[in-house]
């Protein structure tokens, strides 16, 4: 039973990071209807930015850690906006395949440029938050898991508030619902799309820093597997659906952690993939989504 | 067009490959190496072109199917071969067994294609891309975990059965099958699926079935190419069939022009020569006026993936129909 709770805590913390990344996929899919392949590499850039900012101070404090996160989130938000502006916007009227190929190109570009700039070898990530362990019976809750959970919950709550209660959030939902009608109502679609990219990329950066903080070895290809898993999480929850992405992330994180703790641990990388096939076979709209017929 | 008379082209290519196979001993091994790469690239790129070009889907897992074919064929010649073939077999029996191994590799790859494609091709859009990307990652995990297939070290000492005859015969057959199939009555369905899925459905075309057929046939040829590749390099491991390999094949199709078989053949040839050219460039240095030490170009040797990524973005922004598509504005060329 102790082991079960221990694994559950682990799974929740990994899952909440998947949730943060999955929300980025879902946000962009909501307004532009395409999979932003470069998202997983923005996640990687976020981790590296966190490392560079975190190295500037040797002391770890809660305030300092939050500053590191804020800095990396701003940089990655800018990166996301730039990517959208220069790679995706010129292609908006073209076929989906063209945009998809460009997204793959951007992803590869970030990975390979990262290998040139950051170096291909894994680097240690500084301990940006103070460490402490809490213990109940034999279940250990490390400060790492606590930080991951608290930050993820705060960010997701903030996002929910932003999307449901603010003006720009209303504009985002309108643009996702029907871009043409939204622009007729006076919403500047380009600004909304830029904002969406910035928001998704900032969440990816936060996810990247939390990931690097929990597993403190980072390299330019670190985004590939978490990105793929988080995408599966977004599909599991119903792509385009924000609470669905959060739920999907938690479910996949918990399943993956339990498999890693079992004797099939070497196969854990295959879990997300098998899940994806099963979802596509049995419930292609995801857990919380509804399948919409395509109109001519 | 270059491939306007596919049967004549096929006969000419087959005669060419017999001649190449016959005179292989007289050709410089370096050129044999390059020619082999070109032939295998053509098979891979043209078969992927059926999926990504003619049918308008997007697969990122071609290297995964190649891996399935390579492992299957290698296992047949390496493990089963010595038991099946008599010790004093002439040159003919091993060749027949090799042919069987290649076909088996292709068939198992096609089965894998069906397994992966059937669920994801029922949906529209980008799912196939991500599922095939995942498949490429997973297939590496699978081969790493199967100890009897060498685990992470892979298989070594594969018999050197591949020669230019096999490679170019396969390439010619691939081009022939893909071209004639797309131009047949049945094959119009691929182009209809590519052009407008909803309209095609409305005309009574089962687009899902066309997508799956294209995917399975593409996977079959990728598997055969994988078998040839394994018996050419004589050693295979899971890392050799990673995501970058898939991307290389995708770049060939996009540079050549999606759905343009002749352009894809040219692109596959050029991209096989590119590493040689880059290696040559990397050894040189250019003099710069502001400094006494010339600027070394060694970094070019390692920047091939970066170059590919920039090619992808640049082509999509400026010339989405590919470099070798000379008919202006024709993004849906039939052949």
mmCIF file with all atom_site columns, C-alpha atoms in Angstrom, chain A residues 76-182:
data_model
loop_
_atom_site.group_PDB
_atom_site.id
_atom_site.type_symbol
_atom_site.label_atom_id
_atom_site.label_alt_id
_atom_site.label_comp_id
_atom_site.label_asym_id
_atom_site.label_entity_id
_atom_site.label_seq_id
_atom_site.pdbx_PDB_ins_code
_atom_site.Cartn_x
_atom_site.Cartn_y
_atom_site.Cartn_z
_atom_site.occupancy
_atom_site.B_iso_or_equiv
_atom_site.pdbx_formal_charge
_atom_site.auth_seq_id
_atom_site.auth_comp_id
_atom_site.auth_asym_id
_atom_site.auth_atom_id
_atom_site.pdbx_PDB_model_num
ATOM 1   C CA . UNK A 1 76  ? 9.644   31.060 -24.629 1.00 0.00 ? 76  UNK A CA 1
ATOM 2   C CA . UNK A 1 77  ? 6.446   33.028 -25.110 1.00 0.00 ? 77  UNK A CA 1
ATOM 3   C CA . UNK A 1 78  ? 8.412   35.361 -27.380 1.00 0.00 ? 78  UNK A CA 1
ATOM 4   C CA . UNK A 1 79  ? 9.920   32.364 -29.179 1.00 0.00 ? 79  UNK A CA 1
ATOM 5   C CA . UNK A 1 80  ? 6.455   30.896 -29.738 1.00 0.00 ? 80  UNK A CA 1
ATOM 6   C CA . UNK A 1 81  ? 5.132   34.190 -31.101 1.00 0.00 ? 81  UNK A CA 1
ATOM 7   C CA . UNK A 1 82  ? 8.142   34.496 -33.416 1.00 0.00 ? 82  UNK A CA 1
ATOM 8   C CA . UNK A 1 83  ? 7.691   30.952 -34.734 1.00 0.00 ? 83  UNK A CA 1
ATOM 9   C CA . UNK A 1 84  ? 4.047   31.617 -35.473 1.00 0.00 ? 84  UNK A CA 1
ATOM 10  C CA . UNK A 1 85  ? 4.773   34.981 -37.078 1.00 0.00 ? 85  UNK A CA 1
ATOM 11  C CA . UNK A 1 86  ? 7.519   33.832 -39.440 1.00 0.00 ? 86  UNK A CA 1
ATOM 12  C CA . UNK A 1 87  ? 6.846   30.156 -40.104 1.00 0.00 ? 87  UNK A CA 1
ATOM 13  C CA . UNK A 1 88  ? 3.114   29.545 -39.734 1.00 0.00 ? 88  UNK A CA 1
ATOM 14  C CA . UNK A 1 89  ? 1.372   32.823 -40.529 1.00 0.00 ? 89  UNK A CA 1
ATOM 15  C CA . UNK A 1 90  ? 2.550   33.062 -44.171 1.00 0.00 ? 90  UNK A CA 1
ATOM 16  C CA . UNK A 1 91  ? 1.060   29.594 -44.724 1.00 0.00 ? 91  UNK A CA 1
ATOM 17  C CA . UNK A 1 92  ? -2.314  30.122 -43.121 1.00 0.00 ? 92  UNK A CA 1
ATOM 18  C CA . UNK A 1 93  ? -4.281  29.934 -46.363 1.00 0.00 ? 93  UNK A CA 1
ATOM 19  C CA . UNK A 1 94  ? -2.323  26.921 -47.651 1.00 0.00 ? 94  UNK A CA 1
ATOM 20  C CA . UNK A 1 95  ? -3.111  23.254 -47.256 1.00 0.00 ? 95  UNK A CA 1
ATOM 21  C CA . UNK A 1 96  ? -2.831  21.588 -43.880 1.00 0.00 ? 96  UNK A CA 1
ATOM 22  C CA . UNK A 1 97  ? -0.074  19.327 -45.139 1.00 0.00 ? 97  UNK A CA 1
ATOM 23  C CA . UNK A 1 98  ? 2.135   22.327 -45.940 1.00 0.00 ? 98  UNK A CA 1
ATOM 24  C CA . UNK A 1 99  ? 1.720   23.702 -42.435 1.00 0.00 ? 99  UNK A CA 1
ATOM 25  C CA . UNK A 1 100 ? 2.353   20.279 -40.918 1.00 0.00 ? 100 UNK A CA 1
ATOM 26  C CA . UNK A 1 101 ? 5.617   19.863 -42.834 1.00 0.00 ? 101 UNK A CA 1
ATOM 27  C CA . UNK A 1 102 ? 6.713   23.353 -41.814 1.00 0.00 ? 102 UNK A CA 1
ATOM 28  C CA . UNK A 1 103 ? 5.957   22.536 -38.178 1.00 0.00 ? 103 UNK A CA 1
ATOM 29  C CA . UNK A 1 104 ? 8.127   19.423 -38.430 1.00 0.00 ? 104 UNK A CA 1
ATOM 30  C CA . UNK A 1 105 ? 10.825  21.544 -40.055 1.00 0.00 ? 105 UNK A CA 1
ATOM 31  C CA . UNK A 1 106 ? 10.698  24.076 -37.210 1.00 0.00 ? 106 UNK A CA 1
ATOM 32  C CA . UNK A 1 107 ? 10.895  21.263 -34.678 1.00 0.00 ? 107 UNK A CA 1
ATOM 33  C CA . UNK A 1 108 ? 13.964  19.765 -36.351 1.00 0.00 ? 108 UNK A CA 1
ATOM 34  C CA . UNK A 1 109 ? 15.498  23.209 -36.681 1.00 0.00 ? 109 UNK A CA 1
ATOM 35  C CA . UNK A 1 110 ? 15.159  23.895 -32.952 1.00 0.00 ? 110 UNK A CA 1
ATOM 36  C CA . UNK A 1 111 ? 16.569  20.454 -32.070 1.00 0.00 ? 111 UNK A CA 1
ATOM 37  C CA . UNK A 1 112 ? 19.577  20.768 -34.355 1.00 0.00 ? 112 UNK A CA 1
ATOM 38  C CA . UNK A 1 113 ? 20.237  24.410 -33.586 1.00 0.00 ? 113 UNK A CA 1
ATOM 39  C CA . UNK A 1 114 ? 20.018  23.409 -29.910 1.00 0.00 ? 114 UNK A CA 1
ATOM 40  C CA . UNK A 1 115 ? 22.679  20.773 -30.458 1.00 0.00 ? 115 UNK A CA 1
ATOM 41  C CA . UNK A 1 116 ? 24.940  23.384 -32.039 1.00 0.00 ? 116 UNK A CA 1
ATOM 42  C CA . UNK A 1 117 ? 24.292  26.119 -29.454 1.00 0.00 ? 117 UNK A CA 1
ATOM 43  C CA . UNK A 1 118 ? 23.736  24.235 -26.182 1.00 0.00 ? 118 UNK A CA 1
ATOM 44  C CA . UNK A 1 119 ? 25.922  21.236 -27.094 1.00 0.00 ? 119 UNK A CA 1
ATOM 45  C CA . UNK A 1 120 ? 24.677  17.680 -27.621 1.00 0.00 ? 120 UNK A CA 1
ATOM 46  C CA . UNK A 1 121 ? 25.732  16.299 -24.228 1.00 0.00 ? 121 UNK A CA 1
ATOM 47  C CA . UNK A 1 122 ? 23.436  16.146 -21.188 1.00 0.00 ? 122 UNK A CA 1
ATOM 48  C CA . UNK A 1 123 ? 23.988  18.976 -18.702 1.00 0.00 ? 123 UNK A CA 1
ATOM 49  C CA . UNK A 1 124 ? 23.059  19.166 -14.998 1.00 0.00 ? 124 UNK A CA 1
ATOM 50  C CA . UNK A 1 125 ? 20.144  21.396 -14.082 1.00 0.00 ? 125 UNK A CA 1
ATOM 51  C CA . UNK A 1 126 ? 20.676  23.635 -11.022 1.00 0.00 ? 126 UNK A CA 1
ATOM 52  C CA . UNK A 1 127 ? 18.538  23.062 -7.939  1.00 0.00 ? 127 UNK A CA 1
ATOM 53  C CA . UNK A 1 128 ? 16.449  26.221 -8.194  1.00 0.00 ? 128 UNK A CA 1
ATOM 54  C CA . UNK A 1 129 ? 14.033  25.557 -5.318  1.00 0.00 ? 129 UNK A CA 1
ATOM 55  C CA . UNK A 1 130 ? 15.100  24.716 -1.736  1.00 0.00 ? 130 UNK A CA 1
ATOM 56  C CA . UNK A 1 131 ? 14.861  20.984 -1.046  1.00 0.00 ? 131 UNK A CA 1
ATOM 57  C CA . UNK A 1 132 ? 13.122  19.334 1.859   1.00 0.00 ? 132 UNK A CA 1
ATOM 58  C CA . UNK A 1 133 ? 11.320  16.031 2.374   1.00 0.00 ? 133 UNK A CA 1
ATOM 59  C CA . UNK A 1 134 ? 8.049   15.436 4.171   1.00 0.00 ? 134 UNK A CA 1
ATOM 60  C CA . UNK A 1 135 ? 7.205   12.001 5.491   1.00 0.00 ? 135 UNK A CA 1
ATOM 61  C CA . UNK A 1 136 ? 3.917   10.402 6.496   1.00 0.00 ? 136 UNK A CA 1
ATOM 62  C CA . UNK A 1 137 ? 4.325   6.832  7.678   1.00 0.00 ? 137 UNK A CA 1
ATOM 63  C CA . UNK A 1 138 ? 6.610   5.564  4.962   1.00 0.00 ? 138 UNK A CA 1
ATOM 64  C CA . UNK A 1 139 ? 5.319   7.654  2.093   1.00 0.00 ? 139 UNK A CA 1
ATOM 65  C CA . UNK A 1 140 ? 7.888   10.295 1.203   1.00 0.00 ? 140 UNK A CA 1
ATOM 66  C CA . UNK A 1 141 ? 6.797   13.552 -0.399  1.00 0.00 ? 141 UNK A CA 1
ATOM 67  C CA . UNK A 1 142 ? 9.867   15.349 -1.669  1.00 0.00 ? 142 UNK A CA 1
ATOM 68  C CA . UNK A 1 143 ? 9.817   19.089 -2.181  1.00 0.00 ? 143 UNK A CA 1
ATOM 69  C CA . UNK A 1 144 ? 10.386  18.410 -5.886  1.00 0.00 ? 144 UNK A CA 1
ATOM 70  C CA . UNK A 1 145 ? 7.033   16.689 -6.280  1.00 0.00 ? 145 UNK A CA 1
ATOM 71  C CA . UNK A 1 146 ? 5.395   19.331 -4.096  1.00 0.00 ? 146 UNK A CA 1
ATOM 72  C CA . UNK A 1 147 ? 6.777   22.193 -6.205  1.00 0.00 ? 147 UNK A CA 1
ATOM 73  C CA . UNK A 1 148 ? 5.742   20.472 -9.429  1.00 0.00 ? 148 UNK A CA 1
ATOM 74  C CA . UNK A 1 149 ? 2.209   19.874 -8.174  1.00 0.00 ? 149 UNK A CA 1
ATOM 75  C CA . UNK A 1 150 ? 1.691   23.326 -6.680  1.00 0.00 ? 150 UNK A CA 1
ATOM 76  C CA . UNK A 1 151 ? 3.081   25.192 -9.696  1.00 0.00 ? 151 UNK A CA 1
ATOM 77  C CA . UNK A 1 152 ? 1.096   23.079 -12.133 1.00 0.00 ? 152 UNK A CA 1
ATOM 78  C CA . UNK A 1 153 ? -2.142  23.550 -10.193 1.00 0.00 ? 153 UNK A CA 1
ATOM 79  C CA . UNK A 1 154 ? -1.618  27.321 -9.912  1.00 0.00 ? 154 UNK A CA 1
ATOM 80  C CA . UNK A 1 155 ? -0.822  27.648 -13.624 1.00 0.00 ? 155 UNK A CA 1
ATOM 81  C CA . UNK A 1 156 ? -3.793  25.557 -14.706 1.00 0.00 ? 156 UNK A CA 1
ATOM 82  C CA . UNK A 1 157 ? -6.113  27.486 -12.389 1.00 0.00 ? 157 UNK A CA 1
ATOM 83  C CA . UNK A 1 158 ? -4.779  30.744 -13.795 1.00 0.00 ? 158 UNK A CA 1
ATOM 84  C CA . UNK A 1 159 ? -5.275  29.494 -17.320 1.00 0.00 ? 159 UNK A CA 1
ATOM 85  C CA . UNK A 1 160 ? -8.844  28.457 -16.603 1.00 0.00 ? 160 UNK A CA 1
ATOM 86  C CA . UNK A 1 161 ? -9.528  31.937 -15.177 1.00 0.00 ? 161 UNK A CA 1
ATOM 87  C CA . UNK A 1 162 ? -7.876  33.581 -18.192 1.00 0.00 ? 162 UNK A CA 1
ATOM 88  C CA . UNK A 1 163 ? -9.836  31.566 -20.725 1.00 0.00 ? 163 UNK A CA 1
ATOM 89  C CA . UNK A 1 164 ? -13.221 31.792 -19.018 1.00 0.00 ? 164 UNK A CA 1
ATOM 90  C CA . UNK A 1 165 ? -13.269 35.188 -17.297 1.00 0.00 ? 165 UNK A CA 1
ATOM 91  C CA . UNK A 1 166 ? -11.148 37.676 -19.238 1.00 0.00 ? 166 UNK A CA 1
ATOM 92  C CA . UNK A 1 167 ? -11.713 39.530 -22.470 1.00 0.00 ? 167 UNK A CA 1
ATOM 93  C CA . UNK A 1 168 ? -8.796  37.959 -24.326 1.00 0.00 ? 168 UNK A CA 1
ATOM 94  C CA . UNK A 1 169 ? -9.960  34.527 -23.140 1.00 0.00 ? 169 UNK A CA 1
ATOM 95  C CA . UNK A 1 170 ? -13.399 35.155 -24.577 1.00 0.00 ? 170 UNK A CA 1
ATOM 96  C CA . UNK A 1 171 ? -11.755 36.246 -27.832 1.00 0.00 ? 171 UNK A CA 1
ATOM 97  C CA . UNK A 1 172 ? -9.725  33.002 -27.863 1.00 0.00 ? 172 UNK A CA 1
ATOM 98  C CA . UNK A 1 173 ? -12.830 30.893 -27.412 1.00 0.00 ? 173 UNK A CA 1
ATOM 99  C CA . UNK A 1 174 ? -14.613 32.866 -30.107 1.00 0.00 ? 174 UNK A CA 1
ATOM 100 C CA . UNK A 1 175 ? -11.706 32.411 -32.524 1.00 0.00 ? 175 UNK A CA 1
ATOM 101 C CA . UNK A 1 176 ? -11.632 28.681 -31.797 1.00 0.00 ? 176 UNK A CA 1
ATOM 102 C CA . UNK A 1 177 ? -15.369 28.405 -32.328 1.00 0.00 ? 177 UNK A CA 1
ATOM 103 C CA . UNK A 1 178 ? -15.533 30.225 -35.653 1.00 0.00 ? 178 UNK A CA 1
ATOM 104 C CA . UNK A 1 179 ? -12.611 32.408 -36.788 1.00 0.00 ? 179 UNK A CA 1
ATOM 105 C CA . UNK A 1 180 ? -14.502 34.183 -39.562 1.00 0.00 ? 180 UNK A CA 1
ATOM 106 C CA . UNK A 1 181 ? -17.478 35.114 -37.442 1.00 0.00 ? 181 UNK A CA 1
ATOM 107 C CA . UNK A 1 182 ? -15.118 36.203 -34.664 1.00 0.00 ? 182 UNK A CA 1
#
